[in-house]
Amino acid sequence: MRLIEGMEKTKQYFSSKISQLESPIHIFTHIDSDGLSAGAILGKALFREKIPFQITILKQLEREEIEKIASWSDYTHNLLIFSDFGSGQFLELHEKLSNNIKDPNFIILDHHLPQGISDIEQVDLISKIRENTSPWHINPYFFGVNGSSEISGAGMCYLFAKCLNSQNIDLSSIAIVGATGDVQNQEKDKSFTGANLEILNDAISGRYIEIVHDLSFSSIKPLNEAIAYSTDFKLPGLTNDPNRTLKFLQTSGVLMENSDGTIKTLHDLNQDQKQKISTSILEYSTIKLGIEPSEVIDRLIVNKYVLPKESKYLELHDVREFSYLLNSTGRSDNGSIGIAVAMGDRKEAYDQAIEILKNYKSLISRSISWIYENNKIQSKDNIQYYFGEDKIPESVIGVIASILVFDNLDRIDTNKPIFGIATRETEQVYKISGRAHESLVERGVNLSEAIRKALELTGLNALGGGHPPAAGTKVPFDKIYEFLTHIDSVIREQIKENK
Ligand code: C5P
Ligand code: ZN
């Protein structure tokens, strides 16, 4: 069966439930930009159907959260939707929230590996889960679609919304924002693949998204800053030094100042000026840094996904910046503002989101500097880890781990996965966020599986998992070193078995 056919069945299940509803549908969604995009898509789709709903944003669907939901919900007359999480907890959800095994009053629209599955090769087990949980639980792995690279939580919600009403095709752009947040545009030139590509085609044919071939730098930041702080394109000698970058840009023969004295952005440059700057960067990289020209061009000129209906000078014009903006609202406990923006608010919520974004960027850069300046990264034979102490809050511990592994390649050992460990303020536990570079995943590392195994070896029953390159859980204070010892040996075994 194809994913779309499966989704049609899930939609029918949904339709059969709404006639009996006595209270608004309660959507639970994840705090990151994919989760917020997912929530916004569902919200907009239900709004259009005039179905009342409310949205709750959670950092993670932990066991305690599920218990809390069970104690709130009158699930005989209510319908719950879990988006961008729920598959990794489907057994718990089923146990705690359904009084009828075949007919629970909730729907899971997720793309994470289902609970009990550590590897996409476990096809028989995956089919069994599909048979037992369809149509109230839908997950791309049921249909041979990779949830880590081919579709996001927002993508799953988009397919659902499209089944509900073809008018929702305009939400395809938000699905692409979500997929970008989950770094699914990993193909050459930052392209998408699989189901995401089909969603992108919807967005392009409706003119909700345009693909432009452009320099990979931010289009709205002053160009010297955009280059100096680019995470994709490192230029030793210029990276992290906007003043020097400005001097470098001036030598390319392009006037970099506007008449009011501000520095031009990529948007302010014409094709000829962009060409001059590309040539300078190409020369600098090949002659001074000795990098192969083809490699430079591959990273310099990429696909950018832009939303033509948004103002060119706003963050929301570029899918990637849009996604970053959403993430910043979620990570600052203001996810509802992000959802409002993704549902179309360009007034109050947008202004608030921009303010949040500014503060968030400052927190991230302070956190990274604190780690490096104080040598906070510790190492075992097969893993690296750092404690956030009282400096890095739980909400951004994973973001920092991602930046260290995916962006700061020159300063981190990408041969070992990294685990960020944040102190949770309300419980005696650490929140753990693991990240592995793709080269490690290719060598057999699967963090979702590693976390689940290490939890088991430590005798913990917390829920944990995610995707092979990114996974999380929580661990009581007094078990942390035991957990780290176990995960170190699990990672060693994963690499060894793959040899
Ligand atoms: O929390 P963190 O950002 O580290 O999570 C990484 C990935 O693992 C996310 O996709 C998250 O949804 C997933 N995860 C999970 N179950 C958990 C914790 C995280 O599926 N208990
Ligand atoms: Zn997601």
Coordinates of C-alpha atoms and ligand atoms in Angstrom, one line a residue:
M1 CA 0.0 0.0 0.0
R2 CA 1.2 3.5 -0.7
L3 CA 1.4 6.2 1.9
I4 CA -1.3 8.2 0.3
E5 CA -3.7 5.3 0.4
G6 CA -2.9 4.7 4.0
M7 CA -3.5 8.4 4.7
E8 CA -6.9 8.2 3.0
K9 CA -7.8 5.5 5.5
T10 CA -6.6 7.6 8.4
K11 CA -8.7 10.5 7.2
Q12 CA -11.8 8.2 7.0
Y13 CA -11.1 7.2 10.6
F14 CA -10.8 10.8 11.5
S15 CA -14.1 11.6 9.7
S16 CA -15.9 8.8 11.5
K17 CA -14.8 10.3 14.8
I18 CA -15.7 13.9 14.4
S19 CA -19.4 13.4 14.1
Q20 CA -19.4 12.1 17.8
L21 CA -17.2 15.0 19.2
E22 CA -18.4 16.9 22.2
S23 CA -15.3 19.0 22.7
P24 CA -12.6 20.6 20.6
I25 CA -10.0 18.3 19.0
H26 CA -6.8 18.5 21.1
I27 CA -3.6 18.5 19.0
F28 CA -0.4 17.7 20.7
T29 CA 2.7 18.6 18.8
H30 CA 6.4 18.8 19.1
I31 CA 8.3 21.9 20.1
D32 CA 10.7 22.1 17.2
S33 CA 10.2 23.8 13.8
D34 CA 8.8 20.6 12.2
G35 CA 6.4 20.0 15.1
L36 CA 5.2 23.6 15.0
S37 CA 4.8 23.4 11.2
A38 CA 2.8 20.2 11.8
G39 CA 0.6 21.9 14.4
A40 CA 0.1 24.9 12.1
I41 CA -0.9 22.7 9.2
L42 CA -3.4 20.8 11.3
G43 CA -4.7 24.0 12.9
K44 CA -5.3 25.6 9.5
A45 CA -6.9 22.5 8.0
L46 CA -9.3 22.1 11.0
F47 CA -10.1 25.8 11.0
R48 CA -11.1 25.6 7.3
E49 CA -13.4 22.7 8.2
K50 CA -14.9 24.8 11.0
I51 CA -13.8 22.1 13.5
P52 CA -12.9 23.5 16.9
F53 CA -9.5 22.6 18.1
Q54 CA -6.8 23.5 20.6
I55 CA -3.0 22.9 20.4
T56 CA -0.6 22.0 23.1
I57 CA 3.1 22.1 22.4
L58 CA 5.4 19.6 24.3
K59 CA 9.1 19.3 24.5
Q60 CA 8.7 15.6 24.2
L61 CA 5.9 13.1 24.7
E62 CA 7.4 11.5 27.8
R63 CA 5.6 8.8 29.8
E64 CA 4.6 11.4 32.5
E65 CA 3.1 13.6 29.8
I66 CA 1.0 10.7 28.5
E67 CA -0.2 10.0 32.0
K68 CA -1.1 13.7 32.4
I69 CA -3.0 13.6 29.1
A70 CA -4.8 10.5 30.2
S71 CA -5.9 12.1 33.5
W72 CA -7.2 15.2 31.6
S73 CA -9.0 13.7 28.7
D74 CA -12.4 12.5 28.6
Y75 CA -11.5 10.3 25.7
T76 CA -14.9 8.9 25.1
H77 CA -16.1 12.2 23.6
N78 CA -12.8 13.8 22.6
L79 CA -10.3 13.3 19.8
L80 CA -6.6 13.8 20.3
I81 CA -4.1 14.1 17.5
F82 CA -0.4 13.6 18.1
S83 CA 1.8 15.1 15.4
D84 CA 5.6 14.8 15.0
F85 CA 5.7 12.4 17.9
G86 CA 3.6 9.5 19.1
S87 CA 5.1 6.7 17.0
G88 CA 8.0 6.3 19.4
Q89 CA 5.4 6.1 22.2
F90 CA 2.5 4.3 20.4
L91 CA 2.3 1.4 22.9
E92 CA 2.1 3.8 25.8
L93 CA -0.5 5.9 24.1
H94 CA -2.5 2.9 23.3
E95 CA -2.3 1.5 26.8
K96 CA -3.1 4.7 28.6
L97 CA -5.5 6.4 26.3
S98 CA -7.7 3.9 24.6
N99 CA -10.6 2.1 26.1
N100 CA -11.2 0.3 22.8
I101 CA -8.3 -1.5 21.3
K102 CA -9.3 -1.2 17.7
D103 CA -10.9 2.2 18.0
P104 CA -9.0 4.6 20.1
N105 CA -10.0 8.3 20.2
F106 CA -6.6 9.5 19.0
I107 CA -4.6 9.7 15.8
I108 CA -0.8 9.6 15.5
L109 CA 0.7 11.4 12.5
D110 CA 4.4 10.9 12.9
H111 CA 7.6 10.2 11.1
H112 CA 9.9 8.9 13.9
L113 CA 10.8 5.2 14.2
P114 CA 8.0 3.4 15.9
Q115 CA 8.5 2.1 19.4
G116 CA 10.2 -1.3 19.4
I117 CA 11.9 -0.6 16.0
S118 CA 15.5 0.2 16.0
D119 CA 16.3 -0.3 12.3
I120 CA 14.4 0.2 9.1
E121 CA 15.4 -3.3 8.0
Q122 CA 13.0 -4.8 10.6
V123 CA 10.3 -4.9 7.9
D124 CA 8.3 -7.8 9.3
L125 CA 8.0 -6.1 12.7
I126 CA 7.2 -2.8 11.0
S127 CA 4.4 -4.5 9.0
K128 CA 3.0 -6.0 12.2
I129 CA 2.9 -2.6 13.8
R130 CA 1.1 -1.3 10.8
E131 CA -1.4 -4.1 10.8
N132 CA -2.1 -3.6 14.5
T133 CA -2.3 0.2 14.6
S134 CA -3.6 1.3 11.3
P135 CA -5.5 3.5 10.5
W136 CA -5.3 5.5 13.8
H137 CA -1.5 5.4 13.6
I138 CA 0.2 6.4 10.4
N139 CA 4.0 6.4 9.9
P140 CA 6.1 6.6 6.7
Y141 CA 8.1 3.5 7.6
F142 CA 4.9 1.5 7.2
F143 CA 5.1 2.2 3.5
G144 CA 8.8 1.9 3.0
V145 CA 9.2 5.6 3.1
N146 CA 12.2 6.8 5.2
G147 CA 11.0 9.1 8.0
S148 CA 14.4 10.5 8.6
S149 CA 15.1 11.7 5.1
E150 CA 12.0 11.5 2.9
I151 CA 9.2 13.0 4.9
S152 CA 8.8 15.1 8.1
G153 CA 6.1 15.3 10.7
A154 CA 4.8 18.4 8.9
G155 CA 4.8 16.5 5.7
M156 CA 2.7 13.7 7.2
C157 CA 0.2 16.4 8.5
Y158 CA 0.2 18.0 5.1
L159 CA -0.7 14.7 3.4
F160 CA -3.5 14.3 5.9
A161 CA -4.7 17.9 5.4
K162 CA -4.7 17.4 1.6
C163 CA -6.8 14.3 2.0
L164 CA -9.2 16.3 4.1
N165 CA -9.6 19.1 1.6
S166 CA -7.7 19.7 -1.7
Q167 CA -7.7 23.5 -0.8
N168 CA -5.0 22.7 1.7
I169 CA -2.5 22.3 -1.0
D170 CA -1.3 25.8 -0.1
L171 CA 0.0 24.4 3.2
S172 CA 2.6 22.5 1.2
S173 CA 5.0 25.4 1.8
I174 CA 4.7 24.9 5.5
A175 CA 5.4 21.2 5.1
I176 CA 8.6 22.1 3.4
V177 CA 9.5 24.6 6.2
G178 CA 9.1 21.6 8.6
A179 CA 11.2 19.3 6.5
T180 CA 13.9 21.9 6.3
G181 CA 13.8 22.2 10.1
D182 CA 14.4 18.5 10.3
V183 CA 17.4 18.9 7.9
Q184 CA 15.8 16.7 5.2
N185 CA 17.1 18.7 2.3
Q186 CA 20.3 16.7 2.3
E187 CA 20.6 15.8 -1.4
K188 CA 23.0 17.5 -3.7
D189 CA 22.4 21.3 -3.9
K190 CA 20.2 21.0 -0.8
S191 CA 17.5 19.2 -2.7
F192 CA 14.8 17.1 -1.2
T193 CA 14.0 13.5 -2.0
G194 CA 11.1 11.0 -1.8
A195 CA 7.7 12.1 -0.5
N196 CA 9.2 15.6 0.3
L197 CA 9.8 16.0 -3.4
E198 CA 6.2 15.3 -4.2
I199 CA 5.1 17.8 -1.6
L200 CA 7.6 20.3 -3.1
N201 CA 6.0 19.7 -6.5
D202 CA 2.6 20.7 -5.0
A203 CA 4.2 23.8 -3.6
I204 CA 5.9 24.7 -6.9
S205 CA 2.8 24.0 -9.1
G206 CA 0.7 26.2 -6.8
R207 CA 3.4 28.9 -6.8
Y208 CA 3.7 28.7 -3.0
I209 CA 7.4 28.0 -3.3
E210 CA 10.0 28.9 -5.9
I211 CA 13.4 27.3 -6.2
V212 CA 16.2 29.8 -7.0
H213 CA 19.8 28.9 -7.6
D214 CA 21.7 31.4 -5.5
L215 CA 24.7 31.9 -3.3
S216 CA 24.2 29.8 -0.2
F217 CA 24.4 32.8 2.2
S218 CA 21.5 34.4 4.0
S219 CA 19.7 36.9 1.7
I220 CA 18.6 39.3 4.4
K221 CA 21.7 39.7 6.6
P222 CA 24.4 42.3 5.6
L223 CA 26.5 40.2 3.3
N224 CA 29.7 40.4 5.3
E225 CA 27.9 39.0 8.3
A226 CA 26.0 36.4 6.2
I227 CA 29.4 35.1 4.9
A228 CA 31.3 35.4 8.2
Y229 CA 28.6 33.5 10.1
S230 CA 27.6 31.0 7.5
T231 CA 27.3 27.5 8.9
D232 CA 27.5 25.8 5.4
F233 CA 30.4 27.6 4.0
K234 CA 33.6 28.1 6.1
L235 CA 36.3 30.3 4.7
P236 CA 39.3 30.2 7.1
G237 CA 40.5 33.8 7.6
L238 CA 37.0 35.3 7.0
T239 CA 34.7 33.0 9.0
N240 CA 33.7 34.7 12.3
D241 CA 35.3 38.0 11.2
P242 CA 32.7 40.3 9.6
N243 CA 35.1 43.2 9.4
R244 CA 37.7 41.3 7.4
T245 CA 35.0 39.8 5.3
L246 CA 33.7 43.3 4.4
K247 CA 37.2 44.3 3.3
F248 CA 37.4 41.1 1.2
L249 CA 34.1 41.9 -0.5
Q250 CA 35.2 45.4 -1.3
T251 CA 38.2 44.1 -3.2
S252 CA 35.8 42.2 -5.5
G253 CA 34.9 45.5 -7.1
V254 CA 31.3 45.6 -5.8
L255 CA 30.2 48.6 -3.9
M256 CA 29.0 47.1 -0.6
E257 CA 27.4 50.1 1.0
N258 CA 23.9 51.4 0.4
S259 CA 23.4 55.2 0.2
D260 CA 22.3 55.2 3.9
G261 CA 25.6 53.6 4.9
T262 CA 24.2 50.1 5.7
I263 CA 25.9 47.1 4.1
K264 CA 24.1 45.4 1.2
T265 CA 22.5 42.1 1.5
L266 CA 22.3 39.4 -1.2
H267 CA 18.9 40.7 -2.1
D268 CA 20.3 44.1 -2.9
L269 CA 22.8 42.7 -5.5
N270 CA 22.2 42.2 -9.1
Q271 CA 23.3 39.1 -11.1
D272 CA 26.5 40.8 -12.3
Q273 CA 27.5 41.8 -8.7
K274 CA 26.7 38.3 -7.4
Q275 CA 28.9 36.9 -10.2
K276 CA 31.8 39.1 -9.1
I277 CA 31.5 38.0 -5.5
S278 CA 31.2 34.3 -6.5
T279 CA 34.4 34.7 -8.5
S280 CA 36.3 36.3 -5.6
I281 CA 35.2 33.5 -3.2
L282 CA 36.1 30.9 -5.8
E283 CA 39.6 32.4 -6.2
Y284 CA 40.1 32.7 -2.4
S285 CA 39.0 29.1 -1.8
T286 CA 41.0 27.5 -4.6
I287 CA 44.1 29.6 -4.6
K288 CA 44.5 30.5 -0.9
L289 CA 42.8 27.5 0.7
G290 CA 43.6 24.9 -2.0
I291 CA 40.0 23.6 -2.2
E292 CA 38.9 21.9 -5.4
P293 CA 36.9 24.4 -7.5
S294 CA 34.0 21.9 -8.1
E295 CA 33.7 21.4 -4.3
V296 CA 33.5 25.2 -3.8
I297 CA 30.9 25.6 -6.5
D298 CA 28.8 22.7 -5.0
R299 CA 28.7 24.4 -1.7
L300 CA 28.6 28.0 -2.9
I301 CA 25.6 27.8 -5.3
V302 CA 22.7 26.0 -3.9
N303 CA 18.9 25.6 -4.3
K304 CA 17.1 28.1 -2.1
Y305 CA 13.4 27.6 -1.5
V306 CA 11.6 30.9 -1.3
L307 CA 8.0 31.8 -0.6
P308 CA 7.2 34.3 -3.3
K309 CA 4.1 35.5 -1.5
E310 CA 6.1 36.7 1.5
S311 CA 8.0 40.0 1.5
K312 CA 11.5 39.6 0.1
Y313 CA 12.9 41.5 3.1
L314 CA 11.3 39.3 5.8
E315 CA 12.8 36.2 7.3
L316 CA 9.7 34.4 6.1
H317 CA 10.7 34.8 2.4
D318 CA 13.3 32.0 2.7
V319 CA 12.2 28.6 3.9
R320 CA 15.3 28.1 5.9
E321 CA 15.0 31.3 7.8
F322 CA 11.3 30.7 8.3
S323 CA 12.1 27.4 9.9
Y324 CA 14.8 28.9 12.1
L325 CA 12.3 31.5 13.3
L326 CA 9.8 28.8 14.2
N327 CA 12.4 26.8 16.0
S328 CA 13.5 29.9 18.0
T329 CA 9.9 30.4 19.2
G330 CA 9.5 26.8 20.3
R331 CA 12.9 26.6 22.0
S332 CA 12.0 29.8 24.0
D333 CA 8.7 28.3 25.2
N334 CA 6.8 30.5 22.8
G335 CA 5.8 27.9 20.3
S336 CA 2.2 29.2 20.0
I337 CA 3.6 32.4 18.5
G338 CA 5.5 30.3 15.9
I339 CA 2.3 28.4 15.1
A340 CA 0.4 31.7 14.7
V341 CA 3.0 32.9 12.3
A342 CA 3.0 29.6 10.4
M343 CA -0.8 29.9 10.2
G344 CA -0.5 33.3 8.6
D345 CA -0.2 36.0 11.3
R346 CA 2.0 38.7 9.9
K347 CA 1.2 41.3 12.6
E348 CA 1.6 41.0 16.3
A349 CA 2.8 37.4 16.4
Y350 CA 5.3 38.1 13.7
D351 CA 6.8 41.1 15.5
Q352 CA 7.0 39.0 18.7
A353 CA 8.7 36.2 16.9
I354 CA 11.3 38.5 15.5
E355 CA 12.1 39.7 19.0
I356 CA 12.3 36.1 20.3
L357 CA 14.6 35.2 17.4
K358 CA 17.0 37.9 18.4
N359 CA 17.2 36.7 22.0
Y360 CA 17.5 33.1 20.9
K361 CA 20.4 33.8 18.6
S362 CA 22.2 35.5 21.4
L363 CA 21.6 32.5 23.7
I364 CA 23.0 30.1 21.1
S365 CA 26.1 32.0 20.5
R366 CA 26.8 32.5 24.2
S367 CA 26.3 28.8 24.8
I368 CA 28.7 27.8 22.0
S369 CA 31.3 30.2 23.2
W370 CA 31.0 29.0 26.8
I371 CA 31.5 25.4 25.7
Y372 CA 34.7 26.2 23.8
E373 CA 36.2 28.8 26.1
N374 CA 35.8 26.4 29.1
N375 CA 36.7 23.2 27.3
K376 CA 33.4 21.6 28.3
I377 CA 33.5 18.8 25.8
Q378 CA 34.6 15.5 27.5
S379 CA 35.5 12.3 25.7
K380 CA 35.2 8.6 26.1
D381 CA 36.6 6.0 23.7
N382 CA 33.6 6.2 21.4
I383 CA 31.5 9.2 22.4
Q384 CA 31.8 12.8 23.4
Y385 CA 29.6 14.6 25.8
Y386 CA 29.1 17.9 27.6
F387 CA 27.0 19.0 30.5
G388 CA 25.0 22.2 30.0
E389 CA 25.3 22.9 33.8
D390 CA 23.4 26.1 34.7
K391 CA 24.3 27.7 31.4
I392 CA 22.5 25.8 28.7
P393 CA 18.8 25.1 29.2
E394 CA 17.2 21.9 28.2
S395 CA 15.3 23.5 25.4
V396 CA 18.4 24.3 23.4
I397 CA 20.8 21.5 24.5
G398 CA 19.9 19.5 21.3
V399 CA 20.2 22.6 19.1
I400 CA 23.7 23.1 20.4
A401 CA 24.6 19.5 19.9
S402 CA 23.4 19.8 16.3
I403 CA 25.5 22.9 15.7
L404 CA 28.6 21.2 17.1
V405 CA 28.2 18.1 15.0
F406 CA 26.8 19.5 11.8
D407 CA 28.2 23.0 11.6
N408 CA 31.4 23.2 13.5
L409 CA 33.2 20.4 11.8
D410 CA 36.6 22.0 12.1
R411 CA 36.4 22.1 15.9
I412 CA 34.8 18.8 16.8
D413 CA 35.7 15.2 16.4
T414 CA 33.0 13.9 14.0
N415 CA 34.2 10.4 14.5
K416 CA 32.3 10.2 17.8
P417 CA 28.7 11.0 18.4
I418 CA 28.1 13.9 20.8
F419 CA 25.7 13.9 23.7
G420 CA 24.5 17.2 25.3
I421 CA 23.3 16.7 28.9
A422 CA 21.0 19.4 30.3
T423 CA 19.9 19.7 33.9
R424 CA 16.1 19.7 34.1
E425 CA 14.8 22.1 36.6
T426 CA 11.6 20.4 37.6
E427 CA 12.8 16.8 38.0
Q428 CA 15.9 15.0 39.3
V429 CA 16.9 14.1 35.7
Y430 CA 19.2 15.1 32.9
K431 CA 17.8 15.6 29.4
I432 CA 20.0 13.9 26.9
S433 CA 20.4 14.9 23.2
G434 CA 22.6 12.8 21.0
R435 CA 23.8 13.8 17.5
A436 CA 25.9 11.8 15.1
H437 CA 27.5 13.1 11.9
E438 CA 26.3 11.4 8.7
S439 CA 29.7 9.8 8.2
L440 CA 29.1 7.9 11.4
V441 CA 25.6 6.9 10.5
E442 CA 27.1 5.5 7.3
R443 CA 29.5 3.5 9.5
G444 CA 26.6 1.9 11.4
V445 CA 25.9 4.3 14.2
N446 CA 22.2 4.5 15.1
L447 CA 21.5 6.8 18.0
S448 CA 17.9 5.9 18.3
E449 CA 18.8 2.3 18.9
A450 CA 21.8 3.1 21.0
I451 CA 19.8 5.3 23.4
R452 CA 17.1 2.6 23.8
K453 CA 19.8 -0.1 24.4
A454 CA 21.7 2.0 26.9
L455 CA 18.5 2.8 28.8
E456 CA 17.8 -0.9 29.0
L457 CA 21.3 -1.7 30.1
T458 CA 21.1 1.0 32.8
G459 CA 17.8 -0.5 34.0
L460 CA 15.8 2.6 33.1
N461 CA 12.4 2.6 31.6
A462 CA 12.3 6.1 30.3
L463 CA 11.1 6.5 26.7
G464 CA 13.9 7.4 24.3
G465 CA 14.7 7.3 20.6
G466 CA 14.4 9.4 17.5
H467 CA 16.4 9.0 14.3
P468 CA 19.7 7.4 13.6
P469 CA 21.6 10.7 13.5
A470 CA 19.5 12.5 16.3
A471 CA 17.9 11.0 19.3
G472 CA 17.1 11.9 22.9
T473 CA 15.9 10.7 26.3
K474 CA 16.2 11.6 30.0
V475 CA 18.3 9.9 32.7
P476 CA 18.1 10.4 36.5
F477 CA 21.0 12.3 38.0
D478 CA 22.5 9.3 39.8
K479 CA 22.5 7.1 36.7
I480 CA 24.2 9.4 34.3
Y481 CA 27.7 8.0 34.4
E482 CA 26.4 4.5 34.1
F483 CA 24.3 5.5 31.2
L484 CA 27.3 7.1 29.4
T485 CA 29.4 4.0 30.0
H486 CA 26.7 1.8 28.4
I487 CA 26.2 4.1 25.5
D488 CA 29.9 4.2 24.9
S489 CA 30.0 0.5 24.6
V490 CA 26.8 0.3 22.5
I491 CA 28.3 2.7 20.0
R492 CA 31.5 0.7 19.9
E493 CA 29.5 -2.4 19.1
Q494 CA 27.5 -0.7 16.4
I495 CA 30.6 0.4 14.6
K496 CA 32.3 -3.0 15.0
E497 CA 29.3 -5.0 13.7
N498 CA 29.2 -2.8 10.6
K499 CA 32.8 -3.5 9.7
Ligands
C5P1 O1 15.2 16.1 22.1 P1 16.2 16.0 20.9 O2 16.2 17.2 20.1 O3 17.6 15.6 21.3 O4 15.6 14.8 20.1 C1 16.2 14.3 18.9 C2 15.2 13.5 18.1 O5 14.8 12.4 18.9 C3 14.0 14.3 17.8 O6 13.5 13.9 16.5 C4 13.0 13.8 18.9 O7 11.7 13.9 18.5 C5 13.4 12.4 19.1 N1 13.1 11.9 20.4 C6 12.3 10.8 20.6 N2 12.0 10.3 21.9 C7 12.6 10.9 23.0 C8 13.5 12.0 22.8 C9 13.7 12.5 21.5 O8 11.8 10.3 19.6 N3 12.2 10.4 24.2
ZN2 ZN 10.1 16.0 13.0

